[in-house]
Amino acid sequence: MEQEYAVKVENVAVRFNMASEKIDNLKEYFIKLIRRELMFKEFLALKDVSFEVKKGEAWGIIGTNGSGKSTLLKLICGILKPYKGSVTVNGSIAPLIELGAGFDGDLTASENIYLNGAVLGYDKKFMKEHFEEIVEFAELQDFLEMPLKNYSSGMAARLGFAIATVVRPDILICDEVLAVGDYAFQQKCEKKMNEMRERGTTLLYVSHSIESVKSVCDHALWVEKGVVRMKGMAEDVCEAYINTMEEA
Protein backbone atom coordinates (compact mmCIF):
# COMPACT_ATOMS: atom_id res chain seq x y z
CA MET A 1 0.00 0.00 0.00
CA GLU A 2 1.15 3.55 -0.82
CA GLN A 3 0.80 4.77 2.78
CA GLU A 4 3.35 2.19 4.00
CA TYR A 5 6.05 4.29 2.36
CA ALA A 6 7.59 7.46 3.76
CA VAL A 7 9.42 8.12 0.48
CA LYS A 8 8.92 6.64 -2.97
CA VAL A 9 11.24 7.63 -5.82
CA GLU A 10 10.26 6.27 -9.24
CA ASN A 11 12.41 6.42 -12.40
CA VAL A 12 13.73 9.86 -11.52
CA ALA A 13 16.13 11.91 -13.63
CA VAL A 14 17.50 15.35 -12.74
CA ARG A 15 18.92 17.51 -15.51
CA PHE A 16 21.14 20.58 -15.26
CA ASN A 17 22.22 22.85 -18.10
CA MET A 18 25.91 23.71 -18.11
CA ALA A 19 27.35 26.51 -20.23
CA SER A 20 29.58 25.05 -22.94
CA GLU A 21 31.65 28.22 -23.32
CA LYS A 22 33.33 30.61 -20.92
CA ILE A 23 31.62 34.00 -20.51
CA ASP A 24 33.66 36.58 -18.61
CA ASN A 25 31.06 39.21 -17.77
CA LEU A 26 27.35 39.86 -17.38
CA LYS A 27 27.16 42.16 -20.43
CA GLU A 28 28.51 39.44 -22.73
CA TYR A 29 26.05 36.95 -21.18
CA PHE A 30 23.00 39.14 -21.91
CA ILE A 31 24.17 39.95 -25.45
CA LYS A 32 24.51 36.26 -26.22
CA LEU A 33 21.18 35.56 -24.50
CA ILE A 34 19.35 38.15 -26.63
CA ARG A 35 21.02 36.87 -29.81
CA ARG A 36 20.24 33.30 -28.77
CA GLU A 37 23.90 32.43 -29.03
CA LEU A 38 24.18 30.81 -25.60
CA MET A 39 25.17 27.17 -25.87
CA PHE A 40 24.50 24.67 -23.10
CA LYS A 41 25.50 21.11 -22.40
CA GLU A 42 22.95 18.80 -20.81
CA PHE A 43 24.15 17.13 -17.63
CA LEU A 44 22.09 14.39 -15.98
CA ALA A 45 22.87 14.46 -12.25
CA LEU A 46 20.54 11.52 -11.63
CA LYS A 47 19.50 8.87 -14.16
CA ASP A 48 16.51 6.56 -13.75
CA VAL A 49 16.77 6.37 -9.94
CA SER A 50 14.15 4.29 -8.10
CA PHE A 51 13.88 3.20 -4.46
CA GLU A 52 11.26 2.95 -1.74
CA VAL A 53 11.65 3.78 1.94
CA LYS A 54 9.11 2.29 4.33
CA LYS A 55 8.04 4.29 7.37
CA GLY A 56 10.47 3.85 10.25
CA GLU A 57 13.38 2.64 8.09
CA ALA A 58 16.81 4.26 8.08
CA TRP A 59 18.56 4.52 4.71
CA GLY A 60 22.19 5.49 4.27
CA ILE A 61 23.03 7.01 0.89
CA ILE A 62 26.65 6.40 -0.07
CA GLY A 63 28.94 7.09 -3.02
CA THR A 64 31.92 9.17 -4.05
CA ASN A 65 31.88 12.98 -4.25
CA GLY A 66 29.75 14.26 -7.12
CA SER A 67 27.78 11.05 -7.47
CA GLY A 68 24.37 12.70 -6.94
CA LYS A 69 23.70 11.98 -3.24
CA SER A 70 22.94 15.56 -2.19
CA THR A 71 20.94 16.14 -5.39
CA LEU A 72 18.76 13.17 -4.46
CA LEU A 73 18.10 14.57 -0.97
CA LYS A 74 17.23 18.01 -2.38
CA LEU A 75 14.80 16.28 -4.75
CA ILE A 76 13.08 14.49 -1.86
CA CYS A 77 12.90 17.77 0.13
CA GLY A 78 11.26 19.52 -2.82
CA ILE A 79 14.16 21.94 -3.38
CA LEU A 80 14.67 20.45 -6.85
CA LYS A 81 12.07 19.12 -9.29
CA PRO A 82 12.63 15.97 -11.35
CA TYR A 83 13.20 16.25 -15.09
CA LYS A 84 11.58 12.82 -15.40
CA GLY A 85 9.90 10.45 -12.96
CA SER A 86 8.15 11.17 -9.67
CA VAL A 87 8.83 11.57 -5.95
CA THR A 88 6.17 10.83 -3.32
CA VAL A 89 6.66 11.86 0.31
CA ASN A 90 4.26 10.93 3.13
CA GLY A 91 4.84 12.96 6.27
CA SER A 92 6.64 16.04 7.58
CA ILE A 93 10.33 16.53 6.76
CA ALA A 94 13.10 18.12 8.84
CA PRO A 95 15.94 18.68 6.37
CA LEU A 96 19.47 19.12 7.69
CA ILE A 97 21.15 19.51 4.32
CA GLU A 98 23.34 22.61 4.32
CA LEU A 99 25.04 24.32 7.24
CA GLY A 100 23.46 27.68 7.93
CA ALA A 101 20.28 27.02 5.94
CA GLY A 102 17.52 28.93 7.71
CA PHE A 103 20.00 30.84 9.88
CA ASP A 104 20.77 34.58 9.89
CA GLY A 105 24.44 35.22 10.66
CA ASP A 106 23.77 38.66 12.15
CA LEU A 107 21.32 37.29 14.74
CA THR A 108 22.31 35.59 17.98
CA ALA A 109 21.95 31.85 18.55
CA SER A 110 18.90 32.53 20.76
CA GLU A 111 17.19 34.49 17.99
CA ASN A 112 18.13 31.90 15.39
CA ILE A 113 16.49 29.11 17.40
CA TYR A 114 13.12 30.85 17.01
CA LEU A 115 13.83 31.82 13.38
CA ASN A 116 14.83 28.30 12.36
CA GLY A 117 11.86 26.83 14.21
CA ALA A 118 9.56 29.13 12.23
CA VAL A 119 11.22 28.00 8.97
CA LEU A 120 10.44 24.40 9.98
CA GLY A 121 6.80 25.37 10.66
CA TYR A 122 6.76 25.58 14.48
CA ASP A 123 5.40 28.54 16.46
CA LYS A 124 7.19 30.60 19.10
CA LYS A 125 5.33 28.84 21.95
CA PHE A 126 6.60 25.41 20.86
CA MET A 127 10.18 26.66 20.46
CA LYS A 128 10.06 28.41 23.84
CA GLU A 129 8.95 25.15 25.49
CA HIS A 130 11.89 23.30 23.91
CA PHE A 131 14.48 26.12 24.10
CA GLU A 132 16.47 24.68 27.01
CA GLU A 133 16.44 21.19 25.44
CA ILE A 134 17.92 22.60 22.21
CA VAL A 135 20.62 24.59 24.03
CA GLU A 136 21.57 21.68 26.25
CA PHE A 137 21.89 19.26 23.35
CA ALA A 138 23.94 21.72 21.27
CA GLU A 139 26.17 22.47 24.29
CA LEU A 140 26.16 26.19 23.51
CA GLN A 141 25.03 27.64 26.87
CA ASP A 142 27.95 30.11 26.99
CA PHE A 143 27.49 31.38 23.42
CA LEU A 144 23.75 32.12 23.16
CA GLU A 145 24.12 35.89 22.75
CA MET A 146 26.93 35.65 20.21
CA PRO A 147 26.06 36.42 16.54
CA LEU A 148 25.95 33.21 14.56
CA LYS A 149 28.46 34.56 12.02
CA ASN A 150 31.09 34.21 14.77
CA TYR A 151 30.30 30.51 15.27
CA SER A 152 32.55 27.82 13.87
CA SER A 153 31.00 25.44 11.32
CA GLY A 154 30.92 22.76 14.03
CA MET A 155 29.00 24.99 16.44
CA ALA A 156 26.50 25.95 13.74
CA ALA A 157 26.03 22.27 12.85
CA ARG A 158 25.34 21.40 16.49
CA LEU A 159 22.69 24.10 16.72
CA GLY A 160 21.11 23.08 13.42
CA PHE A 161 20.98 19.42 14.40
CA ALA A 162 19.53 20.21 17.84
CA ILE A 163 16.70 22.29 16.31
CA ALA A 164 15.94 19.83 13.50
CA THR A 165 15.67 16.88 15.87
CA VAL A 166 13.66 18.52 18.66
CA VAL A 167 10.63 18.89 16.37
CA ARG A 168 10.10 15.10 16.06
CA PRO A 169 9.60 15.01 12.28
CA ASP A 170 8.17 12.04 10.38
CA ILE A 171 11.27 12.09 8.16
CA LEU A 172 14.73 13.37 9.14
CA ILE A 173 17.12 14.11 6.27
CA CYS A 174 20.80 14.46 7.17
CA ASP A 175 23.52 15.33 4.66
CA GLU A 176 27.08 14.91 5.99
CA VAL A 177 26.58 17.70 8.52
CA LEU A 178 27.91 15.57 11.36
CA ALA A 179 31.34 15.42 9.74
CA VAL A 180 32.19 18.86 11.15
CA GLY A 181 31.54 17.87 14.76
CA ASP A 182 34.00 16.22 17.12
CA TYR A 183 33.83 12.49 17.81
CA ALA A 184 31.88 12.85 21.07
CA PHE A 185 29.21 14.99 19.41
CA GLN A 186 28.97 12.62 16.44
CA GLN A 187 28.27 9.78 18.88
CA LYS A 188 25.67 11.93 20.60
CA CYS A 189 23.95 12.63 17.27
CA GLU A 190 23.97 8.95 16.30
CA LYS A 191 22.35 8.10 19.64
CA LYS A 192 19.71 10.79 19.03
CA MET A 193 18.96 9.45 15.55
CA ASN A 194 18.58 5.94 16.92
CA GLU A 195 16.18 7.21 19.61
CA MET A 196 14.11 8.99 16.94
CA ARG A 197 14.01 5.81 14.88
CA GLU A 198 12.70 3.88 17.86
CA ARG A 199 9.85 6.40 18.03
CA GLY A 200 9.04 5.82 14.35
CA THR A 201 10.98 8.58 12.54
CA THR A 202 12.22 7.65 9.07
CA LEU A 203 15.86 8.57 8.38
CA LEU A 204 17.70 9.42 5.16
CA TYR A 205 21.38 9.83 5.92
CA VAL A 206 24.23 10.79 3.58
CA SER A 207 27.70 10.13 4.97
CA HIS A 208 31.20 9.28 3.79
CA SER A 209 31.67 7.36 7.04
CA ILE A 210 30.70 3.80 6.14
CA GLU A 211 30.97 2.76 9.80
CA SER A 212 28.49 5.47 10.75
CA VAL A 213 26.07 4.31 8.04
CA LYS A 214 26.32 0.72 9.25
CA SER A 215 25.80 1.86 12.84
CA VAL A 216 22.74 4.04 12.21
CA CYS A 217 21.06 2.57 9.11
CA ASP A 218 19.38 -0.73 8.30
CA HIS A 219 19.26 -0.10 4.52
CA ALA A 220 21.59 1.62 2.08
CA LEU A 221 21.55 3.06 -1.44
CA TRP A 222 24.80 3.26 -3.40
CA VAL A 223 24.77 5.99 -6.06
CA GLU A 224 27.61 6.41 -8.56
CA LYS A 225 27.65 9.05 -11.33
CA GLY A 226 23.92 9.53 -10.94
CA VAL A 227 23.08 5.83 -11.27
CA VAL A 228 22.01 3.38 -8.56
CA ARG A 229 24.75 0.76 -8.30
CA MET A 230 23.14 -1.21 -5.48
CA LYS A 231 20.37 -1.01 -2.88
CA GLY A 232 19.39 -3.28 0.00
CA MET A 233 20.54 -4.12 3.52
CA ALA A 234 23.13 -1.64 4.81
CA GLU A 235 25.75 -4.26 5.67
CA ASP A 236 25.67 -5.82 2.19
CA VAL A 237 25.69 -2.53 0.26
CA CYS A 238 28.46 -1.01 2.39
CA GLU A 239 30.67 -4.09 2.01
CA ALA A 240 30.21 -4.07 -1.78
CA TYR A 241 31.08 -0.35 -1.87
CA ILE A 242 34.22 -0.82 0.27
CA ASN A 243 35.42 -3.72 -1.88
CA THR A 244 35.00 -1.68 -5.05
CA MET A 245 36.87 1.30 -3.56
CA GLU A 246 39.75 -0.96 -2.48
CA GLU A 247 40.01 -2.45 -5.96
CA ALA A 248 40.07 0.98 -7.66
mmCIF file of C-alpha atoms in Angstrom:
data_model
loop_
_atom_site.group_PDB
_atom_site.id
_atom_site.type_symbol
_atom_site.label_atom_id
_atom_site.label_comp_id
_atom_site.label_asym_id
_atom_site.label_seq_id
_atom_site.Cartn_x
_atom_site.Cartn_y
_atom_site.Cartn_z
ATOM 1 C CA MET A 1 0.000 0.000 0.000
ATOM 2 C CA GLU A 2 1.152 3.547 -0.819
ATOM 3 C CA GLN A 3 0.803 4.774 2.785
ATOM 4 C CA GLU A 4 3.352 2.193 3.997
ATOM 5 C CA TYR A 5 6.054 4.290 2.363
ATOM 6 C CA ALA A 6 7.585 7.457 3.758
ATOM 7 C CA VAL A 7 9.419 8.121 0.481
ATOM 8 C CA LYS A 8 8.915 6.639 -2.973
ATOM 9 C CA VAL A 9 11.244 7.625 -5.823
ATOM 10 C CA GLU A 10 10.257 6.268 -9.245
ATOM 11 C CA ASN A 11 12.409 6.423 -12.402
ATOM 12 C CA VAL A 12 13.730 9.858 -11.516
ATOM 13 C CA ALA A 13 16.128 11.908 -13.629
ATOM 14 C CA VAL A 14 17.500 15.353 -12.736
ATOM 15 C CA ARG A 15 18.919 17.508 -15.514
ATOM 16 C CA PHE A 16 21.143 20.575 -15.263
ATOM 17 C CA ASN A 17 22.220 22.846 -18.099
ATOM 18 C CA MET A 18 25.912 23.708 -18.115
ATOM 19 C CA ALA A 19 27.352 26.510 -20.230
ATOM 20 C CA SER A 20 29.580 25.048 -22.944
ATOM 21 C CA GLU A 21 31.647 28.221 -23.322
ATOM 22 C CA LYS A 22 33.330 30.615 -20.918
ATOM 23 C CA ILE A 23 31.615 34.002 -20.514
ATOM 24 C CA ASP A 24 33.659 36.577 -18.607
ATOM 25 C CA ASN A 25 31.058 39.209 -17.769
ATOM 26 C CA LEU A 26 27.347 39.864 -17.383
ATOM 27 C CA LYS A 27 27.158 42.155 -20.427
ATOM 28 C CA GLU A 28 28.511 39.441 -22.726
ATOM 29 C CA TYR A 29 26.052 36.946 -21.183
ATOM 30 C CA PHE A 30 23.004 39.137 -21.910
ATOM 31 C CA ILE A 31 24.172 39.952 -25.449
ATOM 32 C CA LYS A 32 24.513 36.259 -26.223
ATOM 33 C CA LEU A 33 21.182 35.556 -24.503
ATOM 34 C CA ILE A 34 19.349 38.151 -26.631
ATOM 35 C CA ARG A 35 21.021 36.875 -29.812
ATOM 36 C CA ARG A 36 20.238 33.303 -28.773
ATOM 37 C CA GLU A 37 23.899 32.427 -29.028
ATOM 38 C CA LEU A 38 24.176 30.807 -25.598
ATOM 39 C CA MET A 39 25.168 27.165 -25.865
ATOM 40 C CA PHE A 40 24.499 24.665 -23.100
ATOM 41 C CA LYS A 41 25.502 21.106 -22.397
ATOM 42 C CA GLU A 42 22.948 18.802 -20.810
ATOM 43 C CA PHE A 43 24.150 17.129 -17.626
ATOM 44 C CA LEU A 44 22.089 14.391 -15.982
ATOM 45 C CA ALA A 45 22.873 14.464 -12.254
ATOM 46 C CA LEU A 46 20.537 11.518 -11.635
ATOM 47 C CA LYS A 47 19.499 8.874 -14.162
ATOM 48 C CA ASP A 48 16.507 6.560 -13.747
ATOM 49 C CA VAL A 49 16.768 6.369 -9.939
ATOM 50 C CA SER A 50 14.150 4.286 -8.102
ATOM 51 C CA PHE A 51 13.878 3.196 -4.464
ATOM 52 C CA GLU A 52 11.256 2.949 -1.743
ATOM 53 C CA VAL A 53 11.653 3.776 1.941
ATOM 54 C CA LYS A 54 9.114 2.285 4.334
ATOM 55 C CA LYS A 55 8.042 4.294 7.366
ATOM 56 C CA GLY A 56 10.471 3.855 10.249
ATOM 57 C CA GLU A 57 13.376 2.641 8.090
ATOM 58 C CA ALA A 58 16.809 4.259 8.081
ATOM 59 C CA TRP A 59 18.559 4.521 4.709
ATOM 60 C CA GLY A 60 22.190 5.489 4.274
ATOM 61 C CA ILE A 61 23.031 7.013 0.894
ATOM 62 C CA ILE A 62 26.647 6.401 -0.072
ATOM 63 C CA GLY A 63 28.938 7.094 -3.023
ATOM 64 C CA THR A 64 31.921 9.174 -4.046
ATOM 65 C CA ASN A 65 31.885 12.983 -4.254
ATOM 66 C CA GLY A 66 29.750 14.262 -7.122
ATOM 67 C CA SER A 67 27.779 11.047 -7.472
ATOM 68 C CA GLY A 68 24.374 12.702 -6.940
ATOM 69 C CA LYS A 69 23.702 11.979 -3.242
ATOM 70 C CA SER A 70 22.937 15.562 -2.193
ATOM 71 C CA THR A 71 20.938 16.135 -5.392
ATOM 72 C CA LEU A 72 18.762 13.169 -4.461
ATOM 73 C CA LEU A 73 18.100 14.568 -0.974
ATOM 74 C CA LYS A 74 17.229 18.005 -2.379
ATOM 75 C CA LEU A 75 14.804 16.284 -4.752
ATOM 76 C CA ILE A 76 13.079 14.495 -1.861
ATOM 77 C CA CYS A 77 12.901 17.765 0.130
ATOM 78 C CA GLY A 78 11.259 19.522 -2.824
ATOM 79 C CA ILE A 79 14.164 21.938 -3.379
ATOM 80 C CA LEU A 80 14.667 20.453 -6.849
ATOM 81 C CA LYS A 81 12.075 19.121 -9.291
ATOM 82 C CA PRO A 82 12.625 15.967 -11.353
ATOM 83 C CA TYR A 83 13.201 16.246 -15.091
ATOM 84 C CA LYS A 84 11.581 12.819 -15.402
ATOM 85 C CA GLY A 85 9.902 10.447 -12.956
ATOM 86 C CA SER A 86 8.147 11.174 -9.669
ATOM 87 C CA VAL A 87 8.835 11.574 -5.948
ATOM 88 C CA THR A 88 6.167 10.833 -3.321
ATOM 89 C CA VAL A 89 6.662 11.858 0.313
ATOM 90 C CA ASN A 90 4.263 10.929 3.127
ATOM 91 C CA GLY A 91 4.839 12.955 6.275
ATOM 92 C CA SER A 92 6.642 16.042 7.583
ATOM 93 C CA ILE A 93 10.332 16.534 6.765
ATOM 94 C CA ALA A 94 13.097 18.122 8.836
ATOM 95 C CA PRO A 95 15.943 18.680 6.367
ATOM 96 C CA LEU A 96 19.468 19.124 7.690
ATOM 97 C CA ILE A 97 21.151 19.513 4.319
ATOM 98 C CA GLU A 98 23.337 22.610 4.322
ATOM 99 C CA LEU A 99 25.035 24.322 7.237
ATOM 100 C CA GLY A 100 23.457 27.682 7.933
ATOM 101 C CA ALA A 101 20.279 27.022 5.943
ATOM 102 C CA GLY A 102 17.516 28.934 7.711
ATOM 103 C CA PHE A 103 19.997 30.844 9.885
ATOM 104 C CA ASP A 104 20.773 34.584 9.893
ATOM 105 C CA GLY A 105 24.444 35.219 10.661
ATOM 106 C CA ASP A 106 23.767 38.656 12.155
ATOM 107 C CA LEU A 107 21.319 37.288 14.737
ATOM 108 C CA THR A 108 22.314 35.586 17.980
ATOM 109 C CA ALA A 109 21.952 31.854 18.550
ATOM 110 C CA SER A 110 18.903 32.526 20.760
ATOM 111 C CA GLU A 111 17.194 34.493 17.986
ATOM 112 C CA ASN A 112 18.131 31.901 15.386
ATOM 113 C CA ILE A 113 16.495 29.112 17.398
ATOM 114 C CA TYR A 114 13.118 30.854 17.008
ATOM 115 C CA LEU A 115 13.835 31.816 13.385
ATOM 116 C CA ASN A 116 14.834 28.300 12.364
ATOM 117 C CA GLY A 117 11.859 26.835 14.212
ATOM 118 C CA ALA A 118 9.560 29.132 12.227
ATOM 119 C CA VAL A 119 11.224 27.998 8.968
ATOM 120 C CA LEU A 120 10.442 24.402 9.984
ATOM 121 C CA GLY A 121 6.803 25.365 10.662
ATOM 122 C CA TYR A 122 6.757 25.584 14.477
ATOM 123 C CA ASP A 123 5.403 28.539 16.459
ATOM 124 C CA LYS A 124 7.186 30.602 19.101
ATOM 125 C CA LYS A 125 5.332 28.839 21.953
ATOM 126 C CA PHE A 126 6.603 25.407 20.856
ATOM 127 C CA MET A 127 10.178 26.661 20.455
ATOM 128 C CA LYS A 128 10.059 28.411 23.843
ATOM 129 C CA GLU A 129 8.946 25.148 25.493
ATOM 130 C CA HIS A 130 11.895 23.300 23.906
ATOM 131 C CA PHE A 131 14.479 26.116 24.098
ATOM 132 C CA GLU A 132 16.471 24.676 27.009
ATOM 133 C CA GLU A 133 16.436 21.193 25.441
ATOM 134 C CA ILE A 134 17.924 22.599 22.210
ATOM 135 C CA VAL A 135 20.621 24.594 24.029
ATOM 136 C CA GLU A 136 21.569 21.685 26.254
ATOM 137 C CA PHE A 137 21.889 19.263 23.353
ATOM 138 C CA ALA A 138 23.942 21.720 21.273
ATOM 139 C CA GLU A 139 26.167 22.465 24.290
ATOM 140 C CA LEU A 140 26.157 26.188 23.515
ATOM 141 C CA GLN A 141 25.032 27.637 26.867
ATOM 142 C CA ASP A 142 27.950 30.109 26.986
ATOM 143 C CA PHE A 143 27.489 31.382 23.422
ATOM 144 C CA LEU A 144 23.752 32.118 23.157
ATOM 145 C CA GLU A 145 24.116 35.890 22.753
ATOM 146 C CA MET A 146 26.928 35.651 20.212
ATOM 147 C CA PRO A 147 26.056 36.422 16.537
ATOM 148 C CA LEU A 148 25.951 33.209 14.565
ATOM 149 C CA LYS A 149 28.464 34.560 12.018
ATOM 150 C CA ASN A 150 31.088 34.211 14.768
ATOM 151 C CA TYR A 151 30.302 30.515 15.269
ATOM 152 C CA SER A 152 32.548 27.819 13.866
ATOM 153 C CA SER A 153 31.003 25.438 11.316
ATOM 154 C CA GLY A 154 30.919 22.760 14.026
ATOM 155 C CA MET A 155 28.997 24.985 16.439
ATOM 156 C CA ALA A 156 26.497 25.950 13.745
ATOM 157 C CA ALA A 157 26.027 22.274 12.845
ATOM 158 C CA ARG A 158 25.344 21.397 16.488
ATOM 159 C CA LEU A 159 22.695 24.096 16.724
ATOM 160 C CA GLY A 160 21.105 23.075 13.418
ATOM 161 C CA PHE A 161 20.977 19.416 14.404
ATOM 162 C CA ALA A 162 19.526 20.209 17.840
ATOM 163 C CA ILE A 163 16.703 22.291 16.313
ATOM 164 C CA ALA A 164 15.941 19.827 13.503
ATOM 165 C CA THR A 165 15.671 16.875 15.870
ATOM 166 C CA VAL A 166 13.655 18.524 18.661
ATOM 167 C CA VAL A 167 10.630 18.886 16.373
ATOM 168 C CA ARG A 168 10.104 15.103 16.064
ATOM 169 C CA PRO A 169 9.603 15.011 12.285
ATOM 170 C CA ASP A 170 8.166 12.036 10.384
ATOM 171 C CA ILE A 171 11.271 12.091 8.164
ATOM 172 C CA LEU A 172 14.731 13.366 9.136
ATOM 173 C CA ILE A 173 17.117 14.110 6.270
ATOM 174 C CA CYS A 174 20.796 14.462 7.174
ATOM 175 C CA ASP A 175 23.518 15.327 4.657
ATOM 176 C CA GLU A 176 27.076 14.908 5.985
ATOM 177 C CA VAL A 177 26.584 17.702 8.519
ATOM 178 C CA LEU A 178 27.909 15.573 11.361
ATOM 179 C CA ALA A 179 31.344 15.418 9.740
ATOM 180 C CA VAL A 180 32.191 18.860 11.149
ATOM 181 C CA GLY A 181 31.536 17.875 14.762
ATOM 182 C CA ASP A 182 33.998 16.224 17.117
ATOM 183 C CA TYR A 183 33.832 12.491 17.815
ATOM 184 C CA ALA A 184 31.877 12.854 21.070
ATOM 185 C CA PHE A 185 29.214 14.991 19.414
ATOM 186 C CA GLN A 186 28.969 12.615 16.441
ATOM 187 C CA GLN A 187 28.267 9.778 18.883
ATOM 188 C CA LYS A 188 25.666 11.931 20.603
ATOM 189 C CA CYS A 189 23.952 12.631 17.267
ATOM 190 C CA GLU A 190 23.973 8.947 16.302
ATOM 191 C CA LYS A 191 22.346 8.099 19.640
ATOM 192 C CA LYS A 192 19.709 10.789 19.033
ATOM 193 C CA MET A 193 18.959 9.452 15.554
ATOM 194 C CA ASN A 194 18.578 5.935 16.919
ATOM 195 C CA GLU A 195 16.179 7.208 19.607
ATOM 196 C CA MET A 196 14.112 8.991 16.943
ATOM 197 C CA ARG A 197 14.014 5.813 14.880
ATOM 198 C CA GLU A 198 12.701 3.884 17.864
ATOM 199 C CA ARG A 199 9.848 6.404 18.030
ATOM 200 C CA GLY A 200 9.042 5.821 14.348
ATOM 201 C CA THR A 201 10.977 8.579 12.535
ATOM 202 C CA THR A 202 12.218 7.652 9.070
ATOM 203 C CA LEU A 203 15.858 8.571 8.378
ATOM 204 C CA LEU A 204 17.703 9.416 5.156
ATOM 205 C CA TYR A 205 21.381 9.834 5.924
ATOM 206 C CA VAL A 206 24.227 10.793 3.583
ATOM 207 C CA SER A 207 27.695 10.133 4.971
ATOM 208 C CA HIS A 208 31.203 9.280 3.793
ATOM 209 C CA SER A 209 31.667 7.363 7.043
ATOM 210 C CA ILE A 210 30.705 3.802 6.144
ATOM 211 C CA GLU A 211 30.969 2.761 9.797
ATOM 212 C CA SER A 212 28.486 5.469 10.750
ATOM 213 C CA VAL A 213 26.067 4.309 8.035
ATOM 214 C CA LYS A 214 26.320 0.716 9.251
ATOM 215 C CA SER A 215 25.801 1.856 12.843
ATOM 216 C CA VAL A 216 22.744 4.041 12.211
ATOM 217 C CA CYS A 217 21.058 2.569 9.112
ATOM 218 C CA ASP A 218 19.376 -0.727 8.296
ATOM 219 C CA HIS A 219 19.255 -0.102 4.517
ATOM 220 C CA ALA A 220 21.591 1.623 2.076
ATOM 221 C CA LEU A 221 21.549 3.062 -1.439
ATOM 222 C CA TRP A 222 24.800 3.261 -3.405
ATOM 223 C CA VAL A 223 24.775 5.991 -6.056
ATOM 224 C CA GLU A 224 27.608 6.407 -8.559
ATOM 225 C CA LYS A 225 27.654 9.050 -11.329
ATOM 226 C CA GLY A 226 23.916 9.531 -10.944
ATOM 227 C CA VAL A 227 23.085 5.829 -11.270
ATOM 228 C CA VAL A 228 22.008 3.385 -8.558
ATOM 229 C CA ARG A 229 24.755 0.762 -8.299
ATOM 230 C CA MET A 230 23.141 -1.215 -5.475
ATOM 231 C CA LYS A 231 20.374 -1.012 -2.877
ATOM 232 C CA GLY A 232 19.394 -3.277 -0.002
ATOM 233 C CA MET A 233 20.544 -4.116 3.516
ATOM 234 C CA ALA A 234 23.133 -1.640 4.810
ATOM 235 C CA GLU A 235 25.754 -4.259 5.673
ATOM 236 C CA ASP A 236 25.673 -5.818 2.187
ATOM 237 C CA VAL A 237 25.691 -2.534 0.258
ATOM 238 C CA CYS A 238 28.463 -1.012 2.394
ATOM 239 C CA GLU A 239 30.675 -4.093 2.005
ATOM 240 C CA ALA A 240 30.215 -4.070 -1.781
ATOM 241 C CA TYR A 241 31.080 -0.354 -1.870
ATOM 242 C CA ILE A 242 34.219 -0.817 0.269
ATOM 243 C CA ASN A 243 35.416 -3.722 -1.883
ATOM 244 C CA THR A 244 34.996 -1.683 -5.051
ATOM 245 C CA MET A 245 36.868 1.296 -3.564
ATOM 246 C CA GLU A 246 39.752 -0.956 -2.481
ATOM 247 C CA GLU A 247 40.012 -2.454 -5.965
ATOM 248 C CA ALA A 248 40.072 0.980 -7.656
#
